[in-house]
Amino acid sequence: MKILIVGSGGREHAIAWSVSKSPKAEKIYCAPGNAGIAEFAECVPIGAMEFDALAAFAAEKEIDLTIIGMDDPLVGGIVDVFEEKGLRVFGPRKNAAILEGSKAFSKDLMKKYHIPTAAYENFDDPEKALEYLRTQARFPIVLKADGLALGKGVLICNSLEEAEAGVREIMQDKKFGTAGDRMVIEEFMTGREVSVLTFVDGKTIRPMTSAQDHKRALDGDKGLNTGGMGTFSPSPFYTDEIDRFCREKIFQPTVDAMAAEGRPFKGIIFFGLMLTEDGPKVLEYNARFGDPEAQVVLPRMKTDILEVMEACVDGTLDKVDLQFEDNAAVCVVLASDGYPVKYEKNIPMYGFENFAGKDGYYCFHAGTKFLDGQIVTNGGRVVGITAKGKDLKEARANAYKATEWIQFANKYMRHDIGKAIDEA
Ligand code: AMP
Ligand code: GLY
């Protein structure tokens, strides 16, 4: 098969690596890709939002399957454009990607189909939102911009004053652009967070092994929200009992709800869950793999990724037995110092050769590029260092050991990725 992957981050590197292991893969292209993906895929300089150019490329190269890694093109309808042209593509159509694209939509869906989530109200008028806040006695309270906001559109407000300022930021100052035309105000929940990524074919859902992200920039979950500073898989807190509950009360009901709404979902549903005292509840849905969740889940997947993805497209996922290794993986993100606010780029990087021939160790590129033949930094999150181990402790020790192998002048990382394991 000839495969095209759309995206340029660590997630797309992990997807491309996984595809490259498939005996079905003959040639891999990635648009636009990055310096790491270029090792086993041909990178083509077409942006992820250039739907017509991407479809024309897929037609010209006779691509057998295009895999969309990122949320923006999915929410923007890239799958519809490919399907109209008769091209095979992995990912939800626009009318299903709305599960991630509109938080107001996803909250209303959960309410209508009794899927456990935080209590909430939707608003499209800032005055109504402010009025509502003044009737609320319990803080913190959570404000969410309705649309895509690079994972930054969620504000946890500790007082009425903070929440009022948050409404103004989101709905009036448009800090997150049109994502803030509408917003959700919801109850603050407490508990452990866990991510479960799943394959879906419109009817059948096959959950992958669980993972946990670390979204804050600094050790001890302090500092600003980021795209994710590290992950581990599996989550020791995601027990068999919780898994059974989620399959029965959250996963399948979500797939059934989307089908009932005339929005059958094919692709990846990423369930962001909180394990509260009252049971697991949905924090958010994403319509794609997580980044850096993919970097710990895919290295542990035994089943051929192309076999599963084709089954999702064809509606035959019920025939697939999805298998994962009985081990663990940890990913530590090496970022540019100053991320997510201000940081330098184009810094030369060294040490990639240290990963050659080391089984169970991976350096997934997120923000890198070639400059005069040398790999340099090209983003806030630069690479994700993943290592496997027989258990989480071993995987964590291996991952931190491997973080030493890559050098660049403004390298920054968290030192407590997977620390929660010690409490399990
Ligand atoms: P989201 O983009 O919806 O995943 O939100 C980003 C982060 O905000 C989540 O990973 C949680 O840590 C936090 N968060 C979102 N919603 C809530 C909530 N209702 N209660 C507590 N924390 C939340
Ligand atoms: N790591 C969180 C996300 O991909 O949304």
XYZ file of N, CA and C in Angstrom, residues 185-333:
447
model
N -19.770 26.565 30.328
C -19.365 26.749 31.731
C -19.726 25.457 32.450
N -18.743 24.827 33.080
C -19.060 23.544 33.709
C -18.486 23.390 35.098
N -19.039 22.422 35.767
C -18.664 22.059 37.120
C -17.206 21.587 37.139
N -16.482 21.953 38.195
C -15.099 21.519 38.376
C -15.110 20.133 39.005
N -14.383 19.214 38.384
C -14.332 17.840 38.915
C -12.931 17.574 39.455
N -12.833 16.631 40.381
C -11.506 16.233 40.859
C -11.348 14.731 40.701
N -10.114 14.315 40.506
C -9.807 12.894 40.351
C -8.614 12.711 39.444
N -8.272 11.458 39.201
C -7.186 11.128 38.276
C -7.676 11.275 36.851
N -6.798 11.769 35.982
C -7.149 11.837 34.562
C -6.566 10.649 33.837
N -7.309 10.143 32.876
C -6.783 9.069 32.026
C -7.297 9.273 30.611
N -6.444 8.945 29.653
C -6.809 9.054 28.238
C -6.992 7.656 27.684
N -8.110 7.420 27.023
C -8.283 6.152 26.313
C -8.553 6.480 24.849
N -7.623 6.062 23.991
C -7.794 6.241 22.548
C -8.478 4.989 22.022
N -9.363 5.181 21.050
C -10.122 4.033 20.547
C -10.193 4.095 19.021
N -10.265 2.935 18.400
C -10.570 2.846 16.973
C -12.076 2.653 16.827
N -12.671 3.324 15.834
C -14.120 3.262 15.651
C -14.430 3.125 14.156
N -15.414 2.277 13.813
C -15.763 2.106 12.386
C -17.175 2.583 12.065
N -17.750 3.383 12.973
C -19.125 3.842 12.766
C -20.087 3.116 13.693
N -19.785 1.831 13.997
C -20.651 1.031 14.885
C -19.855 0.383 16.009
N -18.719 -0.222 15.624
C -17.915 -0.980 16.591
C -16.792 -0.098 17.117
N -16.455 -0.293 18.401
C -15.359 0.475 19.004
C -14.367 -0.486 19.640
N -13.077 -0.250 19.406
C -12.019 -1.073 19.993
C -11.056 -0.155 20.749
N -11.151 -0.148 22.088
C -10.262 0.689 22.885
C -8.815 0.197 22.830
N -7.895 1.145 22.781
C -6.472 0.824 22.907
C -6.129 0.821 24.388
N -4.877 0.514 24.688
C -4.433 0.545 26.079
C -4.464 1.996 26.583
N -4.640 2.175 27.892
C -4.818 3.522 28.460
C -3.488 4.279 28.560
N -3.603 5.580 28.770
C -2.406 6.420 28.918
C -2.750 7.598 29.819
N -1.699 8.269 30.298
C -1.929 9.521 31.027
C -0.952 10.574 30.556
N -1.466 11.757 30.352
C -0.683 12.905 29.883
C -0.295 13.783 31.079
N 0.674 14.671 30.878
C 1.041 15.697 31.863
C 0.994 17.021 31.122
N -0.076 17.796 31.335
C -0.313 18.957 30.469
C 0.417 20.211 30.903
N 0.752 20.322 32.196
C 1.373 21.566 32.667
C 2.860 21.588 32.331
N 3.386 22.802 32.211
C 4.773 22.978 31.754
C 5.803 22.591 32.816
N 5.479 22.758 34.108
C 6.499 22.611 35.151
C 6.251 21.390 36.038
N 7.309 20.946 36.693
C 7.212 19.823 37.627
C 6.117 20.086 38.662
N 5.507 19.022 39.141
C 4.464 19.152 40.156
C 3.176 19.705 39.573
N 2.979 19.569 38.262
C 1.782 20.074 37.585
C 1.571 21.560 37.832
N 2.680 22.297 37.816
C 2.599 23.764 37.949
C 2.861 24.386 36.569
N 2.596 25.697 36.490
C 2.892 26.414 35.247
C 1.744 26.318 34.257
N 2.000 26.801 33.068
C 0.947 26.930 32.059
C 0.594 25.592 31.424
N -0.605 25.539 30.838
C -1.005 24.366 30.070
C -0.202 24.301 28.779
N 0.178 23.101 28.384
C 0.921 22.891 27.139
C 0.165 21.858 26.311
N 0.716 21.512 25.178
C 0.146 20.417 24.399
C 0.358 19.066 25.067
N 1.245 18.991 26.050
C 1.543 17.738 26.752
C 3.047 17.570 26.876
N 3.526 17.395 28.107
C 4.977 17.333 28.372
C 5.484 15.908 28.555
N 4.562 14.935 28.558
C 5.002 13.559 28.722
C 3.812 12.673 29.018
N 3.990 11.391 28.787
C 2.884 10.440 28.967
C 3.432 9.114 29.493
N 2.516 8.340 30.082
C 2.862 6.952 30.376
C 1.681 6.050 30.044
N 1.980 4.802 29.789
C 0.944 3.827 29.414
C 1.380 2.444 29.871
N 0.503 1.636 30.471
C -0.892 1.939 30.785
C -0.993 2.774 32.051
N -2.219 3.300 32.334
C -2.464 3.963 33.602
C -2.811 2.899 34.635
N -2.047 2.839 35.748
C -2.354 1.829 36.777
C -3.692 2.103 37.468
N -4.223 3.313 37.275
C -5.487 3.667 37.927
C -6.696 3.244 37.099
N -6.421 2.889 35.849
C -7.508 2.459 34.946
C -7.657 0.940 35.099
N -8.426 0.543 36.112
C -8.555 -0.874 36.470
C -9.523 -1.586 35.520
N -9.565 -2.900 35.605
C -10.497 -3.681 34.782
C -11.943 -3.277 35.040
N -12.222 -2.983 36.300
C -13.595 -2.601 36.668
C -13.962 -1.262 36.010
N -13.039 -0.319 36.056
C -13.280 0.982 35.427
C -13.403 0.805 33.916
N -12.563 -0.047 33.362
C -12.609 -0.311 31.922
C -13.990 -0.856 31.524
N -14.511 -1.787 32.307
C -15.828 -2.355 31.989
C -16.896 -1.273 32.000
N -16.845 -0.426 33.036
C -17.813 0.664 33.152
C -17.720 1.580 31.920
N -16.492 1.951 31.569
C -16.313 2.901 30.456
C -16.801 2.312 29.139
N -16.498 1.041 28.904
C -16.955 0.415 27.657
C -18.474 0.455 27.554
N -19.121 0.134 28.695
C -20.573 -0.019 28.692
C -21.314 1.316 28.751
N -20.788 2.260 29.543
C -21.539 3.489 29.816
C -21.017 4.706 29.052
N -19.823 4.613 28.501
C -19.246 5.793 27.851
C -18.860 5.516 26.395
N -18.048 4.471 26.163
C -17.481 4.289 24.819
C -18.550 3.913 23.793
N -19.201 2.759 24.029
C -20.211 2.321 23.054
C -21.370 3.319 22.958
N -21.854 3.859 24.104
C -22.934 4.852 23.998
C -22.550 6.071 23.153
N -21.287 6.474 23.177
C -20.871 7.628 22.367
C -20.949 7.287 20.878
N -20.456 6.108 20.538
C -20.500 5.679 19.132
C -21.956 5.537 18.675
N -22.788 4.944 19.513
C -24.207 4.764 19.173
C -24.907 6.121 19.050
N -24.553 7.045 19.934
C -25.186 8.371 19.909
C -24.852 9.074 18.595
N -23.581 9.011 18.190
C -23.188 9.676 16.939
C -23.923 9.053 15.754
N -24.054 7.733 15.753
C -24.775 7.068 14.660
C -26.239 7.488 14.671
N -26.838 7.536 15.866
C -28.255 7.904 15.981
C -28.495 9.338 15.512
N -27.502 10.186 15.660
C -27.621 11.580 15.235
C -27.370 11.759 13.742
N -27.109 10.657 13.036
C -26.806 10.760 11.614
C -25.393 11.259 11.364
N -24.519 11.015 12.329
C -23.120 11.450 12.234
C -22.200 10.286 12.550
N -22.296 9.190 11.808
C -21.490 8.021 12.150
C -20.002 8.376 12.211
N -19.352 7.937 13.296
C -17.952 8.310 13.513
C -17.028 7.175 13.102
N -16.118 7.479 12.178
C -15.073 6.529 11.785
C -13.732 7.177 12.031
N -12.847 6.462 12.695
C -11.518 7.024 12.954
C -11.130 6.766 14.393
N -10.518 7.780 15.007
C -10.087 7.669 16.405
C -10.992 8.537 17.262
N -11.591 7.956 18.301
C -12.142 8.806 19.367
C -11.203 8.684 20.559
N -10.742 9.832 21.009
C -9.859 9.938 22.178
C -10.764 10.398 23.304
N -10.935 9.549 24.320
C -11.750 9.890 25.480
C -10.834 10.445 26.569
N -10.999 11.720 26.887
C -10.314 12.304 28.034
C -11.230 12.101 29.226
N -10.806 11.291 30.188
C -11.682 10.894 31.287
C -11.148 11.402 32.617
N -12.071 11.643 33.549
C -11.637 11.880 34.919
C -12.282 10.817 35.788
N -11.460 10.162 36.603
C -11.961 9.122 37.500
C -12.368 9.805 38.801
N -13.643 10.179 38.878
C -14.135 10.926 40.049
C -14.662 9.957 41.099
N -14.981 10.506 42.258
C -15.560 9.672 43.323
C -16.877 9.054 42.878
N -17.572 9.727 41.982
C -18.856 9.214 41.479
C -18.686 8.376 40.231
N -17.456 7.983 39.935
C -17.222 7.151 38.755
C -16.575 7.955 37.637
N -16.188 7.255 36.563
C -15.529 7.926 35.440
C -16.484 8.879 34.731
N -15.958 10.063 34.363
C -16.747 11.033 33.600
C -15.903 11.572 32.456
N -16.581 11.984 31.388
C -15.864 12.502 30.214
C -15.474 13.958 30.456
N -14.168 14.246 30.304
C -13.676 15.629 30.335
C -13.802 16.245 28.959
N -13.398 15.460 27.954
C -13.431 15.970 26.584
C -13.303 14.799 25.621
N -13.736 15.063 24.389
C -13.507 14.131 23.292
C -12.529 14.777 22.321
N -11.649 13.966 21.746
C -10.874 14.414 20.599
C -11.126 13.422 19.469
N -10.957 13.903 18.253
C -11.306 13.095 17.073
C -10.057 12.559 16.374
N -8.990 12.330 17.169
C -7.673 11.970 16.605
C -6.841 11.378 17.727
N -5.669 10.838 17.358
C -4.748 10.361 18.380
C -4.285 11.531 19.245
N -3.942 11.271 20.502
C -3.339 12.286 21.350
C -1.861 12.428 21.041
N -1.349 13.595 21.360
C 0.061 13.886 21.191
C 0.532 14.489 22.501
N 1.268 13.795 23.344
C 2.072 12.595 23.102
C 1.496 11.254 23.577
N 0.171 11.078 23.585
C -0.355 9.752 23.937
C 0.019 8.702 22.889
N -0.049 9.093 21.604
C 0.274 8.141 20.537
C 1.689 7.582 20.709
N 2.580 8.402 21.269
C 3.984 8.011 21.375
C 4.222 6.936 22.437
N 3.243 6.696 23.329
C 3.382 5.566 24.262
C 2.442 4.414 23.920
N 1.343 4.718 23.242
C 0.362 3.663 22.936
C 0.790 2.868 21.704
N 1.177 3.562 20.634
C 1.492 2.840 19.387
C 2.705 1.916 19.506
N 3.775 2.304 20.225
C 4.893 1.359 20.350
C 4.509 0.058 21.067
N 3.395 0.073 21.809
C 2.966 -1.133 22.526
C 1.926 -1.936 21.739
N 1.517 -1.427 20.580
C 0.456 -2.105 19.827
C 1.032 -3.255 19.011
N 0.448 -4.449 19.166
C 0.933 -5.626 18.435
C 0.249 -5.762 17.080
N -1.009 -5.323 16.999
C -1.786 -5.491 15.770
C -1.281 -4.515 14.696
N -1.323 -4.945 13.468
C -0.910 -4.124 12.329
C -1.838 -2.896 12.209
N -1.261 -1.728 12.316
C -2.074 -0.498 12.322
C -2.870 -0.346 11.026
N -2.313 -0.774 9.901
C -3.036 -0.608 8.634
C -4.234 -1.549 8.565
N -4.075 -2.740 9.154
C -5.207 -3.672 9.195
C -6.365 -3.044 9.988
N -6.041 -2.427 11.122
C -7.098 -1.824 11.961
C -7.701 -0.612 11.258
N -6.869 0.215 10.673
C -7.392 1.434 10.036
C -8.263 1.092 8.834
N -7.855 0.107 8.059
C -8.688 -0.300 6.914
C -10.029 -0.840 7.399
N -10.007 -1.578 8.506
C -11.261 -2.112 9.057
C -12.177 -0.977 9.502
N -11.595 0.108 10.016
C -12.409 1.272 10.409
C -13.073 1.881 9.174
N -12.295 2.028 8.098
C -12.832 2.625 6.871
C -13.923 1.718 6.283
N -13.681 0.395 6.321
C -14.599 -0.564 5.681
C -15.791 -0.951 6.558
N -15.755 -0.584 7.835
C -16.846 -0.984 8.733
C -16.760 -2.436 9.158
N -15.538 -2.975 9.268
C -15.367 -4.391 9.654
C -14.521 -4.543 10.914
N -14.577 -3.538 11.757
C -13.733 -3.554 12.953
C -14.109 -4.704 13.902
N -15.372 -5.167 13.807
C -15.788 -6.279 14.671
C -14.966 -7.540 14.398
N -14.308 -7.611 13.255
C -13.507 -8.790 12.914
C -12.063 -8.679 13.421
N -11.715 -7.516 13.977
C -10.313 -7.283 14.360
C -10.117 -7.559 15.846
N -9.040 -8.289 16.148
C -8.663 -8.548 17.534
C -7.487 -7.626 17.853
N -7.771 -6.533 18.541
C -6.748 -5.517 18.806
C -5.913 -5.928 20.018
N -4.591 -6.052 19.820
C -3.718 -6.585 20.876
C -2.605 -5.611 21.239
N -2.300 -5.572 22.530
C -1.179 -4.744 23.021
C -0.201 -5.599 23.806
N 1.049 -5.173 23.827
C 2.069 -5.882 24.600
C 1.770 -5.727 26.092
N 2.173 -6.727 26.857
C 1.962 -6.714 28.298
C 3.192 -6.057 28.965
N 3.380 -4.772 28.692
C 4.536 -4.067 29.257
C 4.120 -2.619 29.488
N 5.042 -1.700 29.490
C 4.704 -0.295 29.737
C 5.610 0.588 28.898
N 5.193 1.829 28.736
C 6.018 2.793 28.006
C 5.867 4.168 28.653
N 6.945 4.942 28.610
C 6.938 6.314 29.119
C 7.536 7.214 28.043
N 6.932 8.374 27.841
C 7.455 9.365 26.886
C 7.736 10.668 27.638
N 8.954 11.167 27.526
C 9.330 12.453 28.113
C 9.592 13.421 26.960
N 8.867 14.541 26.967
C 9.042 15.522 25.894
C 10.245 16.416 26.195
